[in-house]
PDB file of C-alpha atoms in Angstrom:
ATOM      1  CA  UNK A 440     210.614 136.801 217.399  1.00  0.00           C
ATOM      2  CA  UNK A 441     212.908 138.441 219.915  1.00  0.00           C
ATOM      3  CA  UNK A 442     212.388 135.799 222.447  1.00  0.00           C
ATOM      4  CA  UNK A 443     213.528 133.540 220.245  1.00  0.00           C
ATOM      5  CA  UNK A 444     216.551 135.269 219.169  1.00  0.00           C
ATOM      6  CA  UNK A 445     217.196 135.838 223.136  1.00  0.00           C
ATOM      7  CA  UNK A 446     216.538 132.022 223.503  1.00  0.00           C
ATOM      8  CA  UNK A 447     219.071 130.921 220.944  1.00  0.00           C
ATOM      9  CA  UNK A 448     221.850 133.376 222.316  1.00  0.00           C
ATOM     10  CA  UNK A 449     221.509 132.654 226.095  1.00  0.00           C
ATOM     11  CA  UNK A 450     220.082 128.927 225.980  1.00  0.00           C
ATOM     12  CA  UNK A 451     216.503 127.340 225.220  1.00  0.00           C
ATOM     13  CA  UNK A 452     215.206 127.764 228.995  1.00  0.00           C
ATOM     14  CA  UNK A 453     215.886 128.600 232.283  1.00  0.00           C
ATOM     15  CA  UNK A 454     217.014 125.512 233.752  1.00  0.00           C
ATOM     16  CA  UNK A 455     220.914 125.583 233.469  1.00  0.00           C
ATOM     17  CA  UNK A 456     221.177 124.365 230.385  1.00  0.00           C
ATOM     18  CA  UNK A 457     222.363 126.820 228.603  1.00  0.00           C
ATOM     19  CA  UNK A 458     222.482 125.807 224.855  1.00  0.00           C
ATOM     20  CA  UNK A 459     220.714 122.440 225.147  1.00  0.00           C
ATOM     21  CA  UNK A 460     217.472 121.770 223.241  1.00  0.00           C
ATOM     22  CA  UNK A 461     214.101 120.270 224.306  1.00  0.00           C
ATOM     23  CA  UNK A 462     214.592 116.625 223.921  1.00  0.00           C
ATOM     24  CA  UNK A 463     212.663 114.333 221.065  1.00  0.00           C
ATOM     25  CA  UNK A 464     212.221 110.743 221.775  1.00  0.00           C
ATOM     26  CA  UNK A 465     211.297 107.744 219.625  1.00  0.00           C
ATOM     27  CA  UNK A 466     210.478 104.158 220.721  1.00  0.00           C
ATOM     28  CA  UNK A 467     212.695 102.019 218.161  1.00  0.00           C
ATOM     29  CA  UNK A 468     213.093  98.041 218.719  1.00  0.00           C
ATOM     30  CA  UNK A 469     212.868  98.119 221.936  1.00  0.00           C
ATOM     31  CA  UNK A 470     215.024 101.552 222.584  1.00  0.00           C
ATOM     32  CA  UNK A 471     214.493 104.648 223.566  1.00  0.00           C
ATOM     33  CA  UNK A 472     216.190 107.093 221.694  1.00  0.00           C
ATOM     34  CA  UNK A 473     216.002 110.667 223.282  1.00  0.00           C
ATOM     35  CA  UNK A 474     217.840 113.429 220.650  1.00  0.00           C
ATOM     36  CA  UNK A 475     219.405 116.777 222.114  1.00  0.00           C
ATOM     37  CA  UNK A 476     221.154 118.605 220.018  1.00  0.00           C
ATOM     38  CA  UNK A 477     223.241 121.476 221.705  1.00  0.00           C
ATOM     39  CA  UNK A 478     224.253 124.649 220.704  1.00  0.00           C
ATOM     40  CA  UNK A 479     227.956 125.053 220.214  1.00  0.00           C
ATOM     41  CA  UNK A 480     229.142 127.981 218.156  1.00  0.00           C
ATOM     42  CA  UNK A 481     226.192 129.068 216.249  1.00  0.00           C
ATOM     43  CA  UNK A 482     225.309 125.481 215.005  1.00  0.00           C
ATOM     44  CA  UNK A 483     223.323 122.738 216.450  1.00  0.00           C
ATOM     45  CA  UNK A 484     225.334 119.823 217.213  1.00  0.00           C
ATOM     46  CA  UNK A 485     224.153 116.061 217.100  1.00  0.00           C
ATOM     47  CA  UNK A 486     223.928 114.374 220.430  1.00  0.00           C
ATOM     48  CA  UNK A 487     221.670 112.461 222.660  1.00  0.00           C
ATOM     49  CA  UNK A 488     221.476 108.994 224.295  1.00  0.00           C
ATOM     50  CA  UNK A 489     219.754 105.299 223.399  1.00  0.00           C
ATOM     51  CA  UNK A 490     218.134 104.202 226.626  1.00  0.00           C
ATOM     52  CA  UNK A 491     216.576 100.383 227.199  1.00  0.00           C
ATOM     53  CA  UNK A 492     214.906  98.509 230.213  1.00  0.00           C
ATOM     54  CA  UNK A 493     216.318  95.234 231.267  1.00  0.00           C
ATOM     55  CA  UNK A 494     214.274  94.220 234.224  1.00  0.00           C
ATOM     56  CA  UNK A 495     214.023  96.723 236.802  1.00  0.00           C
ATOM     57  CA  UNK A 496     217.451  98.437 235.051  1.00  0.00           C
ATOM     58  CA  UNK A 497     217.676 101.309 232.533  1.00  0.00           C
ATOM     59  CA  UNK A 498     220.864 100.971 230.706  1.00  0.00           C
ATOM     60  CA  UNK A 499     221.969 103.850 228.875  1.00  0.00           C
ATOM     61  CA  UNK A 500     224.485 104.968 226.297  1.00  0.00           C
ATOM     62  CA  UNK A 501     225.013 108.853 225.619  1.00  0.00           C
ATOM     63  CA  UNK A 502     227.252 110.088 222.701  1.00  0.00           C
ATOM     64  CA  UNK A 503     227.907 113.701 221.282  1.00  0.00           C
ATOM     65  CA  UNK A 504     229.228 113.650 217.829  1.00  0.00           C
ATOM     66  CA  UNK A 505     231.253 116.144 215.768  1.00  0.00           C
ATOM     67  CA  UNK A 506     228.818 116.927 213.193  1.00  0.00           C
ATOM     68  CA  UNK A 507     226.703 119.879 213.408  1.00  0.00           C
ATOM     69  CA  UNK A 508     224.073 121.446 211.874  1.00  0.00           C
ATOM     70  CA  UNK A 509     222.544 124.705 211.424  1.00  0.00           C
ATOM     71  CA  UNK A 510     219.001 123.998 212.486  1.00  0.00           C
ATOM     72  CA  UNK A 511     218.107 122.148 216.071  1.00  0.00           C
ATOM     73  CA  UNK A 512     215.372 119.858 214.237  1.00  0.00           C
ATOM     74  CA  UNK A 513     217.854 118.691 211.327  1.00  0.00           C
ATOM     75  CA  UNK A 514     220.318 117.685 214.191  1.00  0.00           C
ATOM     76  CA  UNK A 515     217.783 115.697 216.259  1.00  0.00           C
ATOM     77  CA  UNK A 516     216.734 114.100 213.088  1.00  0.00           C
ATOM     78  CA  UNK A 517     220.605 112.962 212.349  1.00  0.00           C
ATOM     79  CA  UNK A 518     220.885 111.889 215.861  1.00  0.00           C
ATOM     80  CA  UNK A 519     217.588 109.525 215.475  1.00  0.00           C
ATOM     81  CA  UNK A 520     219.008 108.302 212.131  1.00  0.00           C
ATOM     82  CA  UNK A 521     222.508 107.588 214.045  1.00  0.00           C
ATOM     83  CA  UNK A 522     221.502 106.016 216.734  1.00  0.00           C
ATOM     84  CA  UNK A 523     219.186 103.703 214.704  1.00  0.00           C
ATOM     85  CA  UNK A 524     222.083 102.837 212.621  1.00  0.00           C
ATOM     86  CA  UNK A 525     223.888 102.039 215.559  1.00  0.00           C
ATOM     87  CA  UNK A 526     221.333 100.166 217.138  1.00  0.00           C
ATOM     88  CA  UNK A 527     220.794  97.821 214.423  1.00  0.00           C
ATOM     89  CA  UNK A 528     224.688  97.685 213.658  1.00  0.00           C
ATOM     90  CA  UNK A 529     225.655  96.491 217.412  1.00  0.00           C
ATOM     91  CA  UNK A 530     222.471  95.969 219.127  1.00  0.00           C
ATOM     92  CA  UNK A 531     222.920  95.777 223.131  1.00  0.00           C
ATOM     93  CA  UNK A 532     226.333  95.351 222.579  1.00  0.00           C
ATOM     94  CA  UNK A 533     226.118  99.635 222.689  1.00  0.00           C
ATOM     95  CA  UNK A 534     225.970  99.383 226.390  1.00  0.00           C
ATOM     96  CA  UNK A 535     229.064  97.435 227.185  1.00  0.00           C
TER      97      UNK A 535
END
């Protein structure tokens, strides 16, 4: 329990990332959508990128939004459910 109060106040690991969450990913239409909410503040804030082959290229489009959240799952869960959106909304267009 301590360790993860520690973890919350002074980041989620050791690697410089002070704040930043363990990444969840989901394969959606042919995306990759990898959610990392940070820590800003207290709250958990939704960001992350969509990510897609083309040939030997990975294109990739990374956004942080305004809205937070107080628990890290709920905001990786809004990110997924964003990006999704988006990626239906403007397809491969996203990466222009």
């Amino acid at each position: 329990m301590l360790g993860k109060m520690f973890k919350s106040l002074f980041g989620s690991s050791g690697d410089g990332n002070k704040g930043a969450s363990k990444a969840t990913t989901v394969d959606y239409d042919g995306y990759l959508i990898v959610a990392q909410p940070q820590l800003s503040n207290g709250q958990w804030q939704v960001s992350g990128r969509i990510e897609k082959q083309v040939g030997e290229t990975t294109k990739v489009h990374t956004f942080i939004r305004a809205d937070t959240l107080p628990d890290e799952e709920a905001a990786a869960n809004e990110m997924i459910r964003k990006a999704k959106l988006m990626i239906d909304q403007v397809g491969d267009s996203i990466f222009d």
